[in-house]
Amino acid sequence: MNQTYLVVMAGGIGSRFWPFSRTQHPKQFHDVMGVGRSMLQLTVDRFRDICPAENVYIVTNRDYIGLVQQHLPELPAAQILGEPIGRNTAPCIAYASYCIRKRDPEAVIVVSPADHAVLREEEFRRLIREAIVAARQHPALLTLGIPPSRPDTGYGYIQYLDSAASRLPDTNLFKVKTFTEKPNLELAKMFVESGDFLWNAGLFIWRADVIIDAFHNYLNDIAEVFDEGVEQLGTPAEAAFIDEAYARCRNISIDFGVMEKADNVYVLHADIGWSDLGTWNSLHQVGTQDEQGNVTDGNVMLYDTRDCIVKTPHERLVVVQGLDGYIVAEHDNVLLICQRSEEQRVKEFVADAKSKKGAGYN
């Protein structure tokens, strides 16, 4: 019996990718990379040789259950866990972990976001297998850390202890010293220059019993909620219990609630061509650039244009002339033209569009 399980977190909206990512159709359900597969499908594909389909769980907002079923029609309904409201990653992971432990007390769980890019997939799979072996053998909370290529202020950072004594026995995993949320530029530069910080990829590996013990130790209020209702998981009473559970759970991330506090956290270096694809600039960085540094997806003709990203419907011819460093993105009823250097304003544009033009634009 394969006792490795995958939990894919697929409930976010991804508003920084507007207008492509929308409330009714978030980015994890789009072919962001232009390869004919959605981000959710690519994520599940990545684990196809690591865990069987019957061990794959998707946690998403209930509004998106139909979309998950469209994108992963082979997945039984029982493996799609619907959240009534968004409560960040800690309740999401607790929900899935309690379901899996009830089914298989010896389970090792890999937790992955649904919308990240991995360009070196074979290396990724090798490292995940290595981490799974370590998680089976040790009561540790494991995560992947990405060697930083630049002082990026959009990522969290992991500081680790680089010594033989700090290594998890018989592994290449190093003990984590600190987690730091998105730093300012000066701090990010110091982190990168020091050489003992990695980007936090938000990807975790642990045994079901180890993460549930961690909830009891560091987020006991959430653990108590799920302890009370564990018998209802996997039964017709599950949905009603989850409604009540989420009403009682805090909105808190697994990083802040558990990983920053636990003393059994280890990180594995993962040079895997990773990006969280959280912004248009991140898509520009991982995309295939032409000689002028442009990344395009659509029926596009460019003239005197450089360092742009253009993503538009394939059925519409788009001609761009004279732009330098712009985002041109069209989806459904919205066209966005924005300087790449100003992309942090996209959330402002979304809020303004909703308040001034109506809910049909967010």
GROMACS .gro file of C-alpha atoms in nm:
model
  362
    1MET     CA    1   0.000   0.000   0.000
    2ASN     CA    2   0.134   0.342  -0.097
    3GLN     CA    3   0.113   0.554   0.217
    4THR     CA    4   0.217   0.882   0.052
    5TYR     CA    5  -0.059   1.140   0.015
    6LEU     CA    6  -0.075   1.470  -0.169
    7VAL     CA    7  -0.271   1.771  -0.044
    8VAL     CA    8  -0.309   2.050  -0.300
    9MET     CA    9  -0.421   2.387  -0.165
   10ALA     CA   10  -0.638   2.535  -0.440
   11GLY     CA   11  -0.866   2.786  -0.273
   12GLY     CA   12  -0.701   3.123  -0.339
   13ILE     CA   13  -0.814   3.393  -0.579
   14GLY     CA   14  -0.473   3.519  -0.698
   15SER     CA   15  -0.589   3.877  -0.747
   16ARG     CA   16  -0.241   4.002  -0.841
   17PHE     CA   17  -0.290   3.814  -1.170
   18TRP     CA   18  -0.599   4.018  -1.259
   19PRO     CA   19  -0.766   4.035  -1.505
   20PHE     CA   20  -0.663   3.679  -1.588
   21SER     CA   21  -0.734   3.553  -1.237
   22ARG     CA   22  -1.086   3.642  -1.123
   23THR     CA   23  -1.306   3.559  -0.826
   24GLN     CA   24  -1.515   3.319  -1.035
   25HIS     CA   25  -1.216   3.165  -1.215
   26PRO     CA   26  -0.886   3.195  -1.021
   27LYS     CA   27  -0.544   3.143  -1.174
   28GLN     CA   28  -0.504   2.779  -1.061
   29PHE     CA   29  -0.774   2.691  -1.316
   30HIS     CA   30  -0.599   2.874  -1.602
   31ASP     CA   31  -0.329   2.765  -1.845
   32VAL     CA   32  -0.094   3.032  -1.712
   33MET     CA   33   0.217   2.876  -1.869
   34GLY     CA   34   0.059   2.841  -2.214
   35VAL     CA   35   0.120   2.464  -2.227
   36GLY     CA   36  -0.236   2.336  -2.254
   37ARG     CA   37  -0.270   2.240  -1.886
   38SER     CA   38  -0.400   2.447  -1.597
   39MET     CA   39  -0.181   2.520  -1.295
   40LEU     CA   40  -0.389   2.274  -1.090
   41GLN     CA   41  -0.346   2.001  -1.353
   42LEU     CA   42   0.029   2.065  -1.376
   43THR     CA   43   0.061   2.041  -0.997
   44VAL     CA   44  -0.114   1.704  -0.983
   45ASP     CA   45   0.082   1.584  -1.290
   46ARG     CA   46   0.406   1.663  -1.105
   47PHE     CA   47   0.324   1.403  -0.840
   48ARG     CA   48   0.192   1.130  -1.070
   49ASP     CA   49   0.488   0.899  -1.007
   50ILE     CA   50   0.506   0.984  -0.636
   51CYS     CA   51   0.159   0.908  -0.508
   52PRO     CA   52  -0.141   0.729  -0.664
   53ALA     CA   53  -0.454   0.918  -0.773
   54GLU     CA   54  -0.656   0.767  -0.488
   55ASN     CA   55  -0.423   0.946  -0.242
   56VAL     CA   56  -0.463   1.295  -0.393
   57TYR     CA   57  -0.672   1.547  -0.200
   58ILE     CA   58  -0.765   1.894  -0.324
   59VAL     CA   59  -0.868   2.157  -0.068
   60THR     CA   60  -1.060   2.442  -0.227
   61ASN     CA   61  -1.341   2.686  -0.171
   62ARG     CA   62  -1.679   2.519  -0.212
   63ASP     CA   63  -1.752   2.762  -0.495
   64TYR     CA   64  -1.469   2.600  -0.692
   65ILE     CA   65  -1.556   2.232  -0.643
   66GLY     CA   66  -1.717   2.221  -0.989
   67LEU     CA   67  -1.403   2.370  -1.145
   68VAL     CA   68  -1.184   2.113  -0.970
   69GLN     CA   69  -1.407   1.836  -1.104
   70GLN     CA   70  -1.379   1.978  -1.456
   71HIS     CA   71  -1.000   1.992  -1.438
   72LEU     CA   72  -0.951   1.662  -1.253
   73PRO     CA   73  -1.248   1.446  -1.361
   74GLU     CA   74  -1.070   1.129  -1.244
   75LEU     CA   75  -1.078   1.247  -0.882
   76PRO     CA   76  -1.363   1.110  -0.666
   77ALA     CA   77  -1.581   1.370  -0.492
   78ALA     CA   78  -1.463   1.246  -0.150
   79GLN     CA   79  -1.110   1.364  -0.233
   80ILE     CA   80  -1.219   1.723  -0.298
   81LEU     CA   81  -1.249   1.901   0.037
   82GLY     CA   82  -1.465   2.213   0.018
   83GLU     CA   83  -1.402   2.503   0.254
   84PRO     CA   84  -1.707   2.718   0.333
   85ILE     CA   85  -1.488   3.029   0.384
   86GLY     CA   86  -1.120   3.109   0.341
   87ARG     CA   87  -0.926   3.078   0.666
   88ASN     CA   88  -0.567   3.075   0.533
   89THR     CA   89  -0.342   2.769   0.520
   90ALA     CA   90  -0.349   2.637   0.879
   91PRO     CA   91  -0.719   2.532   0.892
   92CYS     CA   92  -0.689   2.408   0.532
   93ILE     CA   93  -0.397   2.180   0.626
   94ALA     CA   94  -0.566   2.070   0.949
   95TYR     CA   95  -0.882   1.968   0.760
   96ALA     CA   96  -0.689   1.756   0.508
   97SER     CA   97  -0.451   1.610   0.767
   98TYR     CA   98  -0.731   1.492   0.996
   99CYS     CA   99  -0.912   1.334   0.698
  100ILE     CA  100  -0.598   1.152   0.586
  101ARG     CA  101  -0.493   1.037   0.933
  102LYS     CA  102  -0.839   0.890   0.989
  103ARG     CA  103  -0.800   0.692   0.668
  104ASP     CA  104  -0.432   0.599   0.718
  105PRO     CA  105  -0.261   0.665   1.055
  106GLU     CA  106   0.081   0.593   0.898
  107ALA     CA  107   0.038   0.844   0.615
  108VAL     CA  108   0.313   1.074   0.493
  109ILE     CA  109   0.163   1.394   0.351
  110VAL     CA  110   0.307   1.630   0.091
  111VAL     CA  111   0.136   1.972   0.092
  112SER     CA  112   0.165   2.182  -0.224
  113PRO     CA  113   0.010   2.507  -0.348
  114ALA     CA  114  -0.188   2.463  -0.670
  115ASP     CA  115  -0.040   2.756  -0.859
  116HIS     CA  116   0.340   2.735  -0.847
  117ALA     CA  117   0.574   2.668  -1.138
  118VAL     CA  118   0.853   2.409  -1.131
  119LEU     CA  119   1.076   2.402  -1.438
  120ARG     CA  120   1.315   2.123  -1.327
  121GLU     CA  121   1.057   1.856  -1.261
  122GLU     CA  122   1.283   1.551  -1.243
  123GLU     CA  123   1.499   1.717  -0.978
  124PHE     CA  124   1.182   1.821  -0.795
  125ARG     CA  125   1.058   1.462  -0.787
  126ARG     CA  126   1.396   1.335  -0.667
  127LEU     CA  127   1.396   1.582  -0.377
  128ILE     CA  128   1.034   1.509  -0.284
  129ARG     CA  129   1.111   1.137  -0.269
  130GLU     CA  130   1.414   1.211  -0.052
  131ALA     CA  131   1.200   1.420   0.183
  132ILE     CA  132   0.929   1.152   0.200
  133VAL     CA  133   1.185   0.893   0.312
  134ALA     CA  134   1.312   1.134   0.579
  135ALA     CA  135   0.958   1.215   0.697
  136ARG     CA  136   0.881   0.845   0.741
  137GLN     CA  137   1.190   0.797   0.956
  138HIS     CA  138   1.187   1.115   1.166
  139PRO     CA  139   0.920   1.307   1.363
  140ALA     CA  140   1.007   1.627   1.176
  141LEU     CA  141   0.833   1.900   0.981
  142LEU     CA  142   1.007   1.931   0.645
  143THR     CA  143   0.996   2.205   0.385
  144LEU     CA  144   1.168   2.291   0.057
  145GLY     CA  145   1.388   2.601   0.040
  146ILE     CA  146   1.478   2.767  -0.288
  147PRO     CA  147   1.827   2.918  -0.332
  148PRO     CA  148   1.752   3.288  -0.389
  149SER     CA  149   1.862   3.432  -0.723
  150ARG     CA  150   1.791   3.793  -0.623
  151PRO     CA  151   1.683   3.995  -0.316
  152ASP     CA  152   1.311   3.955  -0.384
  153THR     CA  153   1.076   4.126  -0.138
  154GLY     CA  154   0.779   3.916  -0.252
  155TYR     CA  155   0.893   3.593  -0.086
  156GLY     CA  156   0.935   3.470   0.268
  157TYR     CA  157   1.283   3.359   0.375
  158ILE     CA  158   1.413   3.060   0.570
  159GLN     CA  159   1.738   3.083   0.766
  160TYR     CA  160   1.903   2.748   0.832
  161LEU     CA  161   2.196   2.619   1.037
  162ASP     CA  162   2.468   2.497   0.801
  163SER     CA  163   2.663   2.249   1.011
  164ALA     CA  164   2.691   1.873   1.039
  165ALA     CA  165   2.542   1.887   1.389
  166SER     CA  166   2.231   2.063   1.262
  167ARG     CA  167   2.159   1.809   0.991
  168LEU     CA  168   1.875   1.560   1.029
  169PRO     CA  169   2.055   1.224   1.068
  170ASP     CA  170   2.124   1.041   0.740
  171THR     CA  171   1.963   1.318   0.531
  172ASN     CA  172   2.050   1.638   0.345
  173LEU     CA  173   1.802   1.838   0.553
  174PHE     CA  174   1.924   2.124   0.774
  175LYS     CA  175   1.762   2.256   1.088
  176VAL     CA  176   1.568   2.579   1.038
  177LYS     CA  177   1.671   2.870   1.258
  178THR     CA  178   1.416   3.136   1.160
  179PHE     CA  179   1.133   3.213   0.921
  180THR     CA  180   1.098   3.573   0.802
  181GLU     CA  181   0.791   3.706   0.625
  182LYS     CA  182   0.836   3.925   0.316
  183PRO     CA  183   1.125   4.160   0.409
  184ASN     CA  184   1.205   4.508   0.285
  185LEU     CA  185   1.467   4.539   0.009
  186GLU     CA  186   1.756   4.622   0.242
  187LEU     CA  187   1.687   4.316   0.457
  188ALA     CA  188   1.637   4.096   0.151
  189LYS     CA  189   1.981   4.202   0.021
  190MET     CA  190   2.139   4.111   0.355
  191PHE     CA  191   1.968   3.771   0.348
  192VAL     CA  192   2.091   3.689  -0.001
  193GLU     CA  193   2.446   3.812   0.068
  194SER     CA  194   2.472   3.607   0.389
  195GLY     CA  195   2.430   3.279   0.201
  196ASP     CA  196   2.233   3.107   0.478
  197PHE     CA  197   1.882   3.204   0.369
  198LEU     CA  198   1.649   3.030   0.125
  199TRP     CA  199   1.317   3.134  -0.026
  200ASN     CA  200   1.016   2.976   0.140
  201ALA     CA  201   0.838   2.771  -0.127
  202GLY     CA  202   0.536   2.693   0.092
  203LEU     CA  203   0.573   2.322   0.021
  204PHE     CA  204   0.576   2.081   0.314
  205ILE     CA  205   0.636   1.712   0.388
  206TRP     CA  206   0.548   1.537   0.716
  207ARG     CA  207   0.378   1.238   0.871
  208ALA     CA  208   0.011   1.289   0.951
  209ASP     CA  209   0.068   1.220   1.322
  210VAL     CA  210   0.359   1.468   1.337
  211ILE     CA  211   0.166   1.762   1.189
  212ILE     CA  212  -0.138   1.689   1.405
  213ASP     CA  213   0.088   1.680   1.713
  214ALA     CA  214   0.222   2.019   1.601
  215PHE     CA  215  -0.133   2.156   1.583
  216HIS     CA  216  -0.190   2.039   1.940
  217ASN     CA  217   0.133   2.208   2.049
  218TYR     CA  218   0.109   2.538   1.865
  219LEU     CA  219  -0.249   2.583   1.739
  220ASN     CA  220  -0.440   2.394   2.003
  221ASP     CA  221  -0.759   2.591   1.942
  222ILE     CA  222  -0.773   2.457   1.584
  223ALA     CA  223  -0.674   2.104   1.693
  224GLU     CA  224  -0.955   2.100   1.950
  225VAL     CA  225  -1.211   2.189   1.683
  226PHE     CA  226  -1.106   1.899   1.459
  227ASP     CA  227  -1.061   1.657   1.751
  228GLU     CA  228  -1.427   1.711   1.838
  229GLY     CA  229  -1.551   1.634   1.488
  230VAL     CA  230  -1.308   1.376   1.359
  231GLU     CA  231  -1.572   1.100   1.364
  232GLN     CA  232  -1.786   1.304   1.125
  233LEU     CA  233  -1.513   1.326   0.860
  234GLY     CA  234  -1.585   1.100   0.566
  235THR     CA  235  -1.955   1.073   0.657
  236PRO     CA  236  -2.269   1.261   0.540
  237ALA     CA  237  -2.228   1.483   0.848
  238GLU     CA  238  -1.891   1.618   0.731
  239ALA     CA  239  -2.017   1.930   0.552
  240ALA     CA  240  -2.221   2.050   0.850
  241PHE     CA  241  -1.926   1.988   1.083
  242ILE     CA  242  -1.687   2.179   0.853
  243ASP     CA  243  -1.930   2.476   0.846
  244GLU     CA  244  -1.912   2.488   1.224
  245ALA     CA  245  -1.538   2.418   1.237
  246TYR     CA  246  -1.443   2.699   1.000
  247ALA     CA  247  -1.665   2.943   1.186
  248ARG     CA  248  -1.458   2.866   1.496
  249CYS     CA  249  -1.111   2.858   1.334
  250ARG     CA  250  -0.880   3.156   1.326
  251ASN     CA  251  -0.755   3.298   0.997
  252ILE     CA  252  -0.387   3.202   1.028
  253SER     CA  253  -0.113   3.062   0.806
  254ILE     CA  254   0.072   2.740   0.876
  255ASP     CA  255   0.398   2.937   0.864
  256PHE     CA  256   0.297   3.180   1.136
  257GLY     CA  257   0.097   2.931   1.341
  258VAL     CA  258   0.329   2.630   1.337
  259MET     CA  259   0.649   2.651   1.133
  260GLU     CA  260   0.785   2.967   1.300
  261LYS     CA  261   0.731   2.818   1.646
  262ALA     CA  262   0.820   2.449   1.612
  263ASP     CA  263   1.168   2.321   1.702
  264ASN     CA  264   1.162   2.019   1.469
  265VAL     CA  265   1.159   2.203   1.134
  266TYR     CA  266   1.415   2.111   0.866
  267VAL     CA  267   1.472   2.243   0.515
  268LEU     CA  268   1.593   2.074   0.198
  269HIS     CA  269   1.776   2.283  -0.064
  270ALA     CA  270   1.573   2.268  -0.383
  271ASP     CA  271   1.720   2.419  -0.698
  272ILE     CA  272   1.420   2.330  -0.912
  273GLY     CA  273   1.346   2.633  -1.131
  274TRP     CA  274   1.070   2.741  -0.894
  275SER     CA  275   0.837   3.040  -0.900
  276ASP     CA  276   0.522   3.105  -0.703
  277LEU     CA  277   0.379   3.276  -1.014
  278GLY     CA  278   0.220   3.530  -0.784
  279THR     CA  279   0.260   3.826  -1.017
  280TRP     CA  280   0.287   3.918  -1.383
  281ASN     CA  281   0.658   3.986  -1.333
  282SER     CA  282   0.712   3.633  -1.202
  283LEU     CA  283   0.549   3.494  -1.517
  284HIS     CA  284   0.780   3.714  -1.724
  285GLN     CA  285   1.080   3.571  -1.537
  286VAL     CA  286   0.992   3.205  -1.599
  287GLY     CA  287   0.846   3.251  -1.948
  288THR     CA  288   1.029   3.202  -2.277
  289GLN     CA  289   1.161   3.543  -2.378
  290ASP     CA  290   1.231   3.656  -2.732
  291GLU     CA  291   1.546   3.849  -2.828
  292GLN     CA  292   1.391   4.171  -2.696
  293GLY     CA  293   1.294   4.017  -2.361
  294ASN     CA  294   0.924   3.985  -2.443
  295VAL     CA  295   0.705   3.697  -2.324
  296THR     CA  296   0.385   3.642  -2.522
  297ASP     CA  297   0.089   3.406  -2.509
  298GLY     CA  298  -0.174   3.469  -2.774
  299ASN     CA  299  -0.201   3.578  -3.137
  300VAL     CA  300   0.048   3.862  -3.097
  301MET     CA  301   0.257   4.082  -3.329
  302LEU     CA  302   0.520   4.307  -3.170
  303TYR     CA  303   0.703   4.608  -3.316
  304ASP     CA  304   0.969   4.819  -3.140
  305THR     CA  305   0.867   4.653  -2.814
  306ARG     CA  306   1.089   4.516  -2.538
  307ASP     CA  307   1.071   4.362  -2.189
  308CYS     CA  308   0.693   4.323  -2.204
  309ILE     CA  309   0.456   4.043  -2.114
  310VAL     CA  310   0.152   4.006  -2.339
  311LYS     CA  311  -0.117   3.748  -2.261
  312THR     CA  312  -0.431   3.779  -2.469
  313PRO     CA  313  -0.704   3.556  -2.619
  314HIS     CA  314  -0.578   3.344  -2.908
  315GLU     CA  315  -0.884   3.426  -3.119
  316ARG     CA  316  -0.796   3.799  -3.122
  317LEU     CA  317  -0.499   3.943  -3.313
  318VAL     CA  318  -0.313   4.187  -3.090
  319VAL     CA  319  -0.061   4.431  -3.238
  320VAL     CA  320   0.170   4.616  -2.999
  321GLN     CA  321   0.410   4.893  -3.102
  322GLY     CA  322   0.653   5.102  -2.901
  323LEU     CA  323   0.607   4.964  -2.550
  324ASP     CA  324   0.897   4.914  -2.308
  325GLY     CA  325   0.842   4.721  -1.985
  326TYR     CA  326   0.464   4.679  -1.992
  327ILE     CA  327   0.201   4.421  -1.902
  328VAL     CA  328  -0.070   4.379  -2.164
  329ALA     CA  329  -0.328   4.129  -2.041
  330GLU     CA  330  -0.681   4.067  -2.164
  331HIS     CA  331  -0.931   3.818  -2.029
  332ASP     CA  332  -1.308   3.809  -2.060
  333ASN     CA  333  -1.434   4.168  -2.023
  334VAL     CA  334  -1.116   4.338  -1.899
  335LEU     CA  335  -0.803   4.466  -2.076
  336LEU     CA  336  -0.510   4.569  -1.853
  337ILE     CA  337  -0.221   4.782  -1.980
  338CYS     CA  338   0.020   4.859  -1.698
  339GLN     CA  339   0.389   4.929  -1.650
  340ARG     CA  340   0.564   4.622  -1.511
  341SER     CA  341   0.730   4.844  -1.251
  342GLU     CA  342   0.382   4.941  -1.124
  343GLU     CA  343   0.235   4.592  -1.104
  344GLN     CA  344   0.192   4.618  -0.725
  345ARG     CA  345  -0.100   4.851  -0.807
  346VAL     CA  346  -0.299   4.567  -0.966
  347LYS     CA  347  -0.481   4.498  -0.636
  348GLU     CA  348  -0.574   4.868  -0.627
  349PHE     CA  349  -0.711   4.841  -0.982
  350VAL     CA  350  -0.919   4.536  -0.883
  351ALA     CA  351  -1.065   4.715  -0.580
  352ASP     CA  352  -1.145   5.026  -0.785
  353ALA     CA  353  -1.302   4.824  -1.066
  354LYS     CA  354  -1.527   4.645  -0.818
  355SER     CA  355  -1.634   4.963  -0.637
  356LYS     CA  356  -1.675   5.186  -0.943
  357LYS     CA  357  -1.776   4.942  -1.218
  358GLY     CA  358  -1.946   4.658  -1.028
  359ALA     CA  359  -1.873   4.305  -0.915
  360GLY     CA  360  -1.850   4.169  -1.270
  361TYR     CA  361  -1.495   4.297  -1.306
  362ASN     CA  362  -1.322   4.147  -1.000
   0.00000   0.00000   0.00000
